[in-house]
Amino acid sequence: MAMISRKKRPYRVQEGLRGYLRRHGRLAELPVSYADLTRYDDATPVYDKRGRDTLWQSVLFPASMRKEIHRDLVRTYAAMRVMGNAALMQHLITDRVDVCTYGNTQPFRVRILNTLNENFDYFYVKHADASRLYGLELEDLLSPSRIQYITDGVTLIEEHIAGIPGDQFIREHLGDSRIEAVRLAKEFVKFNERCFVRLLGDMHSSNFVVNVIPDLDEVMVRLRAIDFDQQSYEGRCNVYMPKYYSQNNAVIFLAMSCMTHESVKQYQEEEHALLRLRARAEHEALGDLLHTMSDDELAPVENITRLRQELAHHHRDDRFLRCESMGELVRASLSLLDWE
């Protein structure tokens, strides 16, 4: 089973990546930074509707800065959602700010409330690590769903990806009679393939969500990654395949019970075809990203050396052995789709 035993070190956003973000509209002057949010002076645990600790804490800012921080967070939300048009945001307020002290990166989660109808939305404030930014951009270009994010200096603003957390889905919904095992298995195969082709690691059940979608008389499911820190970092092949994580075993064993080798191969090829179409549709942006990524430092040399050997062995293709960076390995992996 895939295991990540060491904490990944963050990688700074270099000028090459910053230039890409500028060219593709991902840079903005933000009214609030990650550092601003760390100046809270109190925090209380956040519990779910069943009284379980969520590992998030709701923070309280000093009275002297609370109004300003809450106002600037609404303006930040406007920058991401409506390109800064504050006139459309006058009925919005910052309802709550949470921090996850359990994780390595300690992200902040902001809840924005619409006072006209009590509807709310979330967004995240995080450190702008280069690995995470490459992961987000590859997700936007190659996945079935787009994703909104903007950056300013070392601050990253990222939209909330809605869905049932994978671990919660496995615990509470896997036995739902409305969800057909074959359909879930098919989506897991396709999700596994998407992660492996673009080398997104650490996709255990806590790092993806499941969308349950009514479809005529049936129910469809879709799996979406929500954590992009482990984009092209580890040196082992199986880290990039969700099927090797023990946390996903319930879904893996379900798939094994209802899928044949021929079916798995069919769904893999279907996903390859979709990835090829998306890559060709985003040819200019993807080419620009991969060129930038190939010149960037995203992992230790020993990780690159080991991964290129394992990928060459897995695919029986020596093109991987000529790669000198993680970005080049991603480009080589995508080149198997014949998208260029």
mmCIF file of C-alpha atoms in Angstrom:
data_model
loop_
_atom_site.group_PDB
_atom_site.id
_atom_site.type_symbol
_atom_site.label_atom_id
_atom_site.label_comp_id
_atom_site.label_asym_id
_atom_site.label_seq_id
_atom_site.Cartn_x
_atom_site.Cartn_y
_atom_site.Cartn_z
ATOM 1 C CA MET A 1 0.000 0.000 0.000
ATOM 2 C CA ALA A 2 1.151 3.536 -0.790
ATOM 3 C CA MET A 3 2.488 5.398 2.205
ATOM 4 C CA ILE A 4 3.932 8.896 2.510
ATOM 5 C CA SER A 5 6.165 8.785 5.550
ATOM 6 C CA ARG A 6 7.828 12.189 5.409
ATOM 7 C CA LYS A 7 6.378 15.663 5.400
ATOM 8 C CA LYS A 8 6.734 17.314 2.001
ATOM 9 C CA ARG A 9 8.744 20.510 2.108
ATOM 10 C CA PRO A 10 7.142 23.574 0.493
ATOM 11 C CA TYR A 11 8.538 25.006 -2.746
ATOM 12 C CA ARG A 12 8.556 28.738 -3.406
ATOM 13 C CA VAL A 13 6.739 30.214 -6.382
ATOM 14 C CA GLN A 14 9.529 31.160 -8.777
ATOM 15 C CA GLU A 15 9.392 33.822 -11.489
ATOM 16 C CA GLY A 16 8.630 31.292 -14.225
ATOM 17 C CA LEU A 17 5.464 30.098 -12.504
ATOM 18 C CA ARG A 18 4.541 33.630 -11.473
ATOM 19 C CA GLY A 19 4.796 34.658 -15.112
ATOM 20 C CA TYR A 20 2.497 31.814 -16.141
ATOM 21 C CA LEU A 21 -0.040 32.825 -13.469
ATOM 22 C CA ARG A 22 0.104 36.432 -14.683
ATOM 23 C CA ARG A 23 -0.413 35.443 -18.322
ATOM 24 C CA HIS A 24 -3.420 33.294 -17.456
ATOM 25 C CA GLY A 25 -5.211 35.624 -15.067
ATOM 26 C CA ARG A 26 -4.380 33.928 -11.770
ATOM 27 C CA LEU A 27 -2.635 36.895 -10.126
ATOM 28 C CA ALA A 28 -4.516 39.626 -8.286
ATOM 29 C CA GLU A 29 -3.827 42.271 -5.659
ATOM 30 C CA LEU A 30 -5.637 40.908 -2.616
ATOM 31 C CA PRO A 31 -6.830 42.937 0.373
ATOM 32 C CA VAL A 32 -5.933 40.175 2.831
ATOM 33 C CA SER A 33 -3.012 37.777 3.207
ATOM 34 C CA TYR A 34 -2.454 34.443 4.901
ATOM 35 C CA ALA A 35 -0.285 36.198 7.496
ATOM 36 C CA ASP A 36 -3.159 38.549 8.380
ATOM 37 C CA LEU A 37 -5.345 35.606 9.381
ATOM 38 C CA THR A 38 -2.724 34.160 11.707
ATOM 39 C CA ARG A 39 -3.214 37.119 14.053
ATOM 40 C CA TYR A 40 -6.263 35.642 15.768
ATOM 41 C CA ASP A 41 -6.207 35.558 19.562
ATOM 42 C CA ASP A 42 -8.720 32.817 20.387
ATOM 43 C CA ALA A 43 -10.106 29.612 18.845
ATOM 44 C CA THR A 44 -12.832 27.086 19.664
ATOM 45 C CA PRO A 45 -13.353 23.578 18.233
ATOM 46 C CA VAL A 46 -15.850 23.115 15.387
ATOM 47 C CA TYR A 47 -18.121 20.064 15.675
ATOM 48 C CA ASP A 48 -20.298 18.505 12.980
ATOM 49 C CA LYS A 49 -24.054 17.949 13.288
ATOM 50 C CA ARG A 50 -23.425 14.687 15.136
ATOM 51 C CA GLY A 51 -21.171 16.296 17.704
ATOM 52 C CA ARG A 52 -17.901 14.927 16.286
ATOM 53 C CA ASP A 53 -14.740 16.998 16.275
ATOM 54 C CA THR A 54 -14.000 18.147 12.703
ATOM 55 C CA LEU A 55 -10.346 19.023 13.506
ATOM 56 C CA TRP A 56 -11.142 22.615 12.521
ATOM 57 C CA GLN A 57 -11.197 25.500 14.996
ATOM 58 C CA SER A 58 -13.257 28.674 14.671
ATOM 59 C CA VAL A 59 -10.991 31.683 15.264
ATOM 60 C CA LEU A 60 -11.729 35.052 16.827
ATOM 61 C CA PHE A 61 -9.759 38.140 15.877
ATOM 62 C CA PRO A 62 -8.975 41.014 18.260
ATOM 63 C CA ALA A 63 -11.746 43.616 18.347
ATOM 64 C CA SER A 64 -9.382 46.245 16.964
ATOM 65 C CA MET A 65 -8.955 44.407 13.651
ATOM 66 C CA ARG A 66 -12.045 42.169 13.414
ATOM 67 C CA LYS A 67 -14.189 44.528 11.323
ATOM 68 C CA GLU A 68 -11.376 45.226 8.880
ATOM 69 C CA ILE A 69 -10.452 41.537 8.464
ATOM 70 C CA HIS A 70 -14.078 40.539 7.892
ATOM 71 C CA ARG A 71 -14.558 43.319 5.332
ATOM 72 C CA ASP A 72 -11.360 42.399 3.492
ATOM 73 C CA LEU A 73 -12.372 38.744 3.360
ATOM 74 C CA VAL A 74 -15.602 39.703 1.582
ATOM 75 C CA ARG A 75 -13.547 41.785 -0.867
ATOM 76 C CA THR A 76 -11.246 38.790 -1.381
ATOM 77 C CA TYR A 77 -14.260 36.596 -2.112
ATOM 78 C CA ALA A 78 -15.402 39.204 -4.656
ATOM 79 C CA ALA A 79 -11.961 39.167 -6.294
ATOM 80 C CA MET A 80 -12.258 35.417 -6.857
ATOM 81 C CA ARG A 81 -15.943 35.181 -7.796
ATOM 82 C CA VAL A 82 -16.759 38.398 -9.712
ATOM 83 C CA MET A 83 -13.335 39.866 -10.521
ATOM 84 C CA GLY A 84 -13.527 42.332 -7.640
ATOM 85 C CA ASN A 85 -16.926 43.890 -8.366
ATOM 86 C CA ALA A 86 -17.733 44.903 -4.789
ATOM 87 C CA ALA A 87 -21.089 46.400 -5.823
ATOM 88 C CA LEU A 88 -22.416 42.848 -6.137
ATOM 89 C CA MET A 89 -21.224 41.957 -2.640
ATOM 90 C CA GLN A 90 -22.896 44.553 -0.434
ATOM 91 C CA HIS A 91 -25.271 41.971 1.059
ATOM 92 C CA LEU A 92 -22.454 39.566 1.966
ATOM 93 C CA ILE A 93 -20.727 39.256 5.327
ATOM 94 C CA THR A 94 -17.959 37.105 6.775
ATOM 95 C CA ASP A 95 -19.838 34.660 8.977
ATOM 96 C CA ARG A 96 -16.952 32.564 10.296
ATOM 97 C CA VAL A 97 -13.241 31.887 9.880
ATOM 98 C CA ASP A 98 -11.840 28.452 10.737
ATOM 99 C CA VAL A 99 -8.304 27.104 10.843
ATOM 100 C CA CYS A 100 -7.181 23.486 10.504
ATOM 101 C CA THR A 101 -4.270 23.101 12.920
ATOM 102 C CA TYR A 102 -4.190 19.334 12.340
ATOM 103 C CA GLY A 103 -2.768 19.526 8.804
ATOM 104 C CA ASN A 104 0.766 20.392 7.756
ATOM 105 C CA THR A 105 -0.156 23.638 6.013
ATOM 106 C CA GLN A 106 -2.777 24.965 8.476
ATOM 107 C CA PRO A 107 -5.257 26.391 5.920
ATOM 108 C CA PHE A 108 -7.988 28.858 6.804
ATOM 109 C CA ARG A 109 -11.598 28.244 5.742
ATOM 110 C CA VAL A 110 -13.842 31.293 5.383
ATOM 111 C CA ARG A 111 -17.644 31.150 5.360
ATOM 112 C CA ILE A 112 -19.336 33.995 3.483
ATOM 113 C CA LEU A 113 -23.044 34.536 4.233
ATOM 114 C CA ASN A 114 -25.640 36.094 1.939
ATOM 115 C CA THR A 115 -27.815 38.143 4.311
ATOM 116 C CA LEU A 116 -30.691 38.321 1.805
ATOM 117 C CA ASN A 117 -31.398 34.590 1.741
ATOM 118 C CA GLU A 118 -29.137 33.010 4.397
ATOM 119 C CA ASN A 119 -27.220 31.094 1.730
ATOM 120 C CA PHE A 120 -23.490 30.630 2.335
ATOM 121 C CA ASP A 121 -20.332 29.709 0.494
ATOM 122 C CA TYR A 122 -16.790 28.833 1.545
ATOM 123 C CA PHE A 123 -13.323 29.629 0.299
ATOM 124 C CA TYR A 124 -9.817 28.852 1.587
ATOM 125 C CA VAL A 125 -6.779 30.964 2.342
ATOM 126 C CA LYS A 126 -3.525 28.998 2.084
ATOM 127 C CA HIS A 127 0.205 29.311 1.513
ATOM 128 C CA ALA A 128 0.974 29.615 -2.205
ATOM 129 C CA ASP A 129 3.214 26.550 -2.499
ATOM 130 C CA ALA A 130 4.421 25.867 -6.068
ATOM 131 C CA SER A 131 3.410 22.196 -5.945
ATOM 132 C CA ARG A 132 -0.139 23.133 -4.963
ATOM 133 C CA LEU A 133 -0.387 25.739 -7.728
ATOM 134 C CA TYR A 134 0.764 23.302 -10.413
ATOM 135 C CA GLY A 135 -1.713 20.769 -9.054
ATOM 136 C CA LEU A 136 -4.575 23.263 -9.160
ATOM 137 C CA GLU A 137 -3.751 24.342 -12.693
ATOM 138 C CA LEU A 138 -3.495 20.770 -13.988
ATOM 139 C CA GLU A 139 -6.821 20.042 -12.297
ATOM 140 C CA ASP A 140 -8.412 23.022 -14.014
ATOM 141 C CA LEU A 141 -7.049 22.083 -17.442
ATOM 142 C CA LEU A 142 -7.457 18.292 -17.391
ATOM 143 C CA SER A 143 -10.259 17.319 -14.999
ATOM 144 C CA PRO A 144 -14.003 17.251 -15.831
ATOM 145 C CA SER A 145 -14.531 20.288 -13.550
ATOM 146 C CA ARG A 146 -13.035 23.764 -13.553
ATOM 147 C CA ILE A 147 -11.615 25.262 -10.370
ATOM 148 C CA GLN A 148 -11.269 28.896 -9.298
ATOM 149 C CA TYR A 149 -8.211 30.209 -7.498
ATOM 150 C CA ILE A 150 -6.100 33.372 -7.407
ATOM 151 C CA THR A 151 -2.770 34.248 -5.817
ATOM 152 C CA ASP A 152 -0.922 37.260 -4.481
ATOM 153 C CA GLY A 153 2.639 36.857 -3.240
ATOM 154 C CA VAL A 154 2.694 33.890 -0.863
ATOM 155 C CA THR A 155 -1.096 33.852 -0.408
ATOM 156 C CA LEU A 156 -3.416 31.500 -2.289
ATOM 157 C CA ILE A 157 -7.200 31.922 -2.421
ATOM 158 C CA GLU A 158 -8.955 28.710 -3.438
ATOM 159 C CA GLU A 159 -12.632 27.964 -3.933
ATOM 160 C CA HIS A 160 -14.425 25.303 -1.912
ATOM 161 C CA ILE A 161 -15.041 22.040 -3.789
ATOM 162 C CA ALA A 162 -18.428 20.738 -2.722
ATOM 163 C CA GLY A 163 -19.085 17.061 -2.094
ATOM 164 C CA ILE A 164 -19.213 14.313 0.495
ATOM 165 C CA PRO A 165 -15.717 13.724 1.919
ATOM 166 C CA GLY A 166 -14.458 10.364 0.689
ATOM 167 C CA ASP A 167 -13.958 8.900 4.158
ATOM 168 C CA GLN A 168 -17.458 9.975 5.189
ATOM 169 C CA PHE A 169 -18.922 8.523 1.980
ATOM 170 C CA ILE A 170 -17.258 5.176 2.646
ATOM 171 C CA ARG A 171 -18.411 5.184 6.257
ATOM 172 C CA GLU A 172 -22.009 6.352 5.765
ATOM 173 C CA HIS A 173 -23.097 5.971 2.127
ATOM 174 C CA LEU A 174 -21.300 3.012 0.598
ATOM 175 C CA GLY A 175 -24.186 0.695 1.442
ATOM 176 C CA ASP A 176 -26.852 3.014 -0.027
ATOM 177 C CA SER A 177 -29.059 0.875 -2.269
ATOM 178 C CA ARG A 178 -29.494 3.781 -4.702
ATOM 179 C CA ILE A 179 -25.800 3.741 -5.590
ATOM 180 C CA GLU A 180 -24.925 0.987 -8.026
ATOM 181 C CA ALA A 181 -21.626 -0.714 -7.239
ATOM 182 C CA VAL A 182 -20.628 -0.890 -10.903
ATOM 183 C CA ARG A 183 -21.099 2.837 -11.430
ATOM 184 C CA LEU A 184 -19.053 3.683 -8.348
ATOM 185 C CA ALA A 185 -16.358 1.232 -9.393
ATOM 186 C CA LYS A 186 -16.235 2.746 -12.881
ATOM 187 C CA GLU A 187 -15.760 6.247 -11.478
ATOM 188 C CA PHE A 188 -13.021 5.079 -9.141
ATOM 189 C CA VAL A 189 -11.147 3.481 -12.055
ATOM 190 C CA LYS A 190 -11.405 6.720 -14.042
ATOM 191 C CA PHE A 191 -10.370 8.818 -11.026
ATOM 192 C CA ASN A 192 -7.378 6.545 -10.440
ATOM 193 C CA GLU A 193 -6.361 6.983 -14.066
ATOM 194 C CA ARG A 194 -6.661 10.793 -13.987
ATOM 195 C CA CYS A 195 -4.455 11.004 -10.903
ATOM 196 C CA PHE A 196 -1.821 8.657 -12.299
ATOM 197 C CA VAL A 197 -1.562 10.282 -15.730
ATOM 198 C CA ARG A 198 -0.946 13.764 -14.283
ATOM 199 C CA LEU A 199 1.010 12.424 -11.244
ATOM 200 C CA LEU A 200 -1.196 13.714 -8.426
ATOM 201 C CA GLY A 201 -0.343 11.862 -5.221
ATOM 202 C CA ASP A 202 -1.842 11.212 -1.790
ATOM 203 C CA MET A 203 -5.396 10.595 -2.996
ATOM 204 C CA HIS A 204 -6.635 8.642 -0.006
ATOM 205 C CA SER A 205 -10.260 9.031 1.070
ATOM 206 C CA SER A 206 -9.680 12.213 3.088
ATOM 207 C CA ASN A 207 -8.339 14.037 0.040
ATOM 208 C CA PHE A 208 -11.202 13.590 -2.408
ATOM 209 C CA VAL A 209 -14.945 14.182 -2.338
ATOM 210 C CA VAL A 210 -17.825 12.260 -3.877
ATOM 211 C CA ASN A 211 -20.649 14.033 -5.715
ATOM 212 C CA VAL A 212 -23.908 12.059 -5.798
ATOM 213 C CA ILE A 213 -26.002 13.146 -8.797
ATOM 214 C CA PRO A 214 -29.571 11.978 -9.634
ATOM 215 C CA ASP A 215 -29.719 10.811 -13.257
ATOM 216 C CA LEU A 216 -33.189 9.796 -14.535
ATOM 217 C CA ASP A 217 -34.090 6.769 -12.415
ATOM 218 C CA GLU A 218 -30.526 6.160 -11.295
ATOM 219 C CA VAL A 219 -27.841 7.869 -9.219
ATOM 220 C CA MET A 220 -24.461 8.831 -10.654
ATOM 221 C CA VAL A 221 -21.324 9.545 -8.653
ATOM 222 C CA ARG A 222 -18.284 11.659 -9.446
ATOM 223 C CA LEU A 223 -14.958 11.755 -7.566
ATOM 224 C CA ARG A 224 -13.023 15.019 -7.278
ATOM 225 C CA ALA A 225 -9.628 15.702 -5.759
ATOM 226 C CA ILE A 226 -9.576 18.446 -3.121
ATOM 227 C CA ASP A 227 -5.926 18.427 -2.016
ATOM 228 C CA PHE A 228 -3.134 19.240 -4.456
ATOM 229 C CA ASP A 229 -0.090 19.502 -2.176
ATOM 230 C CA GLN A 230 1.357 16.230 -3.445
ATOM 231 C CA GLN A 231 1.505 17.132 -7.124
ATOM 232 C CA SER A 232 4.578 15.425 -8.590
ATOM 233 C CA TYR A 233 6.717 15.113 -5.470
ATOM 234 C CA GLU A 234 7.105 11.515 -4.302
ATOM 235 C CA GLY A 235 9.440 9.027 -5.977
ATOM 236 C CA ARG A 236 7.228 5.941 -5.952
ATOM 237 C CA CYS A 237 4.743 5.109 -8.691
ATOM 238 C CA ASN A 238 2.030 3.734 -6.419
ATOM 239 C CA VAL A 239 1.775 7.024 -4.496
ATOM 240 C CA TYR A 240 0.034 8.442 -7.589
ATOM 241 C CA MET A 241 -2.606 5.705 -7.773
ATOM 242 C CA PRO A 242 -5.571 5.923 -5.360
ATOM 243 C CA LYS A 243 -6.087 2.170 -5.694
ATOM 244 C CA TYR A 244 -3.020 1.565 -3.496
ATOM 245 C CA TYR A 245 -4.254 3.462 -0.431
ATOM 246 C CA SER A 246 -5.633 1.320 2.374
ATOM 247 C CA GLN A 247 -8.070 4.104 3.321
ATOM 248 C CA ASN A 248 -9.783 3.431 -0.034
ATOM 249 C CA ASN A 249 -9.981 -0.337 0.466
ATOM 250 C CA ALA A 250 -13.776 -0.489 0.793
ATOM 251 C CA VAL A 251 -14.188 1.008 -2.678
ATOM 252 C CA ILE A 252 -11.267 -0.993 -4.083
ATOM 253 C CA PHE A 253 -12.689 -4.319 -2.872
ATOM 254 C CA LEU A 254 -16.123 -3.338 -4.182
ATOM 255 C CA ALA A 255 -14.624 -2.674 -7.603
ATOM 256 C CA MET A 256 -12.762 -5.988 -7.561
ATOM 257 C CA SER A 257 -16.019 -7.807 -6.835
ATOM 258 C CA CYS A 258 -17.949 -6.380 -9.772
ATOM 259 C CA MET A 259 -15.408 -5.498 -12.482
ATOM 260 C CA THR A 260 -13.602 -7.667 -14.983
ATOM 261 C CA HIS A 261 -10.154 -6.909 -16.344
ATOM 262 C CA GLU A 262 -11.760 -6.080 -19.695
ATOM 263 C CA SER A 263 -14.114 -3.557 -18.061
ATOM 264 C CA VAL A 264 -11.265 -1.871 -16.204
ATOM 265 C CA LYS A 265 -9.288 -1.594 -19.444
ATOM 266 C CA GLN A 266 -12.303 -0.100 -21.216
ATOM 267 C CA TYR A 267 -12.820 2.599 -18.564
ATOM 268 C CA GLN A 268 -9.114 3.421 -18.514
ATOM 269 C CA GLU A 269 -9.165 3.943 -22.277
ATOM 270 C CA GLU A 270 -12.324 6.059 -21.984
ATOM 271 C CA GLU A 271 -10.596 8.324 -19.495
ATOM 272 C CA HIS A 272 -7.498 8.538 -21.691
ATOM 273 C CA ALA A 273 -9.701 9.678 -24.582
ATOM 274 C CA LEU A 274 -11.333 12.372 -22.435
ATOM 275 C CA LEU A 275 -7.951 13.541 -21.120
ATOM 276 C CA ARG A 276 -6.681 13.734 -24.711
ATOM 277 C CA LEU A 277 -9.649 15.900 -25.743
ATOM 278 C CA ARG A 278 -9.223 18.228 -22.757
ATOM 279 C CA ALA A 279 -5.480 18.527 -23.344
ATOM 280 C CA ARG A 280 -6.007 19.402 -27.005
ATOM 281 C CA ALA A 281 -8.723 21.923 -26.118
ATOM 282 C CA GLU A 282 -6.292 23.612 -23.698
ATOM 283 C CA HIS A 283 -3.258 23.061 -25.931
ATOM 284 C CA GLU A 284 -1.716 26.512 -25.584
ATOM 285 C CA ALA A 285 -2.191 26.858 -21.806
ATOM 286 C CA LEU A 286 -1.133 23.270 -21.104
ATOM 287 C CA GLY A 287 1.976 23.610 -23.243
ATOM 288 C CA ASP A 288 2.883 26.832 -21.452
ATOM 289 C CA LEU A 289 2.334 25.201 -18.055
ATOM 290 C CA LEU A 290 4.403 22.109 -18.842
ATOM 291 C CA HIS A 291 7.246 24.228 -20.231
ATOM 292 C CA THR A 292 7.275 26.266 -17.010
ATOM 293 C CA MET A 293 6.921 23.191 -14.814
ATOM 294 C CA SER A 294 9.791 21.400 -16.544
ATOM 295 C CA ASP A 295 12.213 24.151 -15.490
ATOM 296 C CA ASP A 296 11.001 24.288 -11.874
ATOM 297 C CA GLU A 297 12.318 22.482 -8.810
ATOM 298 C CA LEU A 298 9.464 20.466 -7.273
ATOM 299 C CA ALA A 299 11.148 17.463 -5.649
ATOM 300 C CA PRO A 300 14.513 16.152 -4.436
ATOM 301 C CA VAL A 301 16.759 14.642 -7.112
ATOM 302 C CA GLU A 302 16.456 11.175 -5.562
ATOM 303 C CA ASN A 303 12.648 11.298 -5.949
ATOM 304 C CA ILE A 304 12.968 12.244 -9.629
ATOM 305 C CA THR A 305 15.518 9.492 -10.247
ATOM 306 C CA ARG A 306 13.408 6.799 -8.620
ATOM 307 C CA LEU A 307 10.136 7.894 -10.220
ATOM 308 C CA ARG A 308 11.537 8.021 -13.741
ATOM 309 C CA GLN A 309 12.861 4.488 -13.332
ATOM 310 C CA GLU A 310 9.545 3.207 -11.968
ATOM 311 C CA LEU A 311 7.514 4.963 -14.688
ATOM 312 C CA ALA A 312 9.812 3.611 -17.404
ATOM 313 C CA HIS A 313 9.341 0.118 -15.984
ATOM 314 C CA HIS A 314 5.573 0.502 -15.551
ATOM 315 C CA HIS A 315 4.963 1.837 -19.066
ATOM 316 C CA ARG A 316 7.809 -0.113 -20.695
ATOM 317 C CA ASP A 317 8.907 3.178 -22.237
ATOM 318 C CA ASP A 318 12.423 4.639 -22.062
ATOM 319 C CA ARG A 319 11.296 8.226 -22.676
ATOM 320 C CA PHE A 320 10.915 8.618 -18.918
ATOM 321 C CA LEU A 321 14.595 7.827 -18.353
ATOM 322 C CA ARG A 322 15.552 11.024 -20.198
ATOM 323 C CA CYS A 323 13.566 13.256 -17.821
ATOM 324 C CA GLU A 324 15.492 15.520 -15.452
ATOM 325 C CA SER A 325 12.624 17.136 -13.519
ATOM 326 C CA MET A 326 9.153 16.352 -12.218
ATOM 327 C CA GLY A 327 7.688 18.661 -14.833
ATOM 328 C CA GLU A 328 9.388 16.654 -17.578
ATOM 329 C CA LEU A 329 7.961 13.453 -16.080
ATOM 330 C CA VAL A 330 4.454 14.921 -16.161
ATOM 331 C CA ARG A 331 4.984 15.967 -19.779
ATOM 332 C CA ALA A 332 6.256 12.471 -20.666
ATOM 333 C CA SER A 333 3.274 10.873 -18.952
ATOM 334 C CA LEU A 334 0.822 13.110 -20.803
ATOM 335 C CA SER A 335 2.667 12.495 -24.091
ATOM 336 C CA LEU A 336 1.445 8.898 -23.931
ATOM 337 C CA LEU A 337 -2.001 10.337 -24.698
ATOM 338 C CA ASP A 338 -0.710 11.728 -28.031
ATOM 339 C CA TRP A 339 -2.288 15.130 -27.392
ATOM 340 C CA GLU A 340 0.377 17.372 -28.966
#
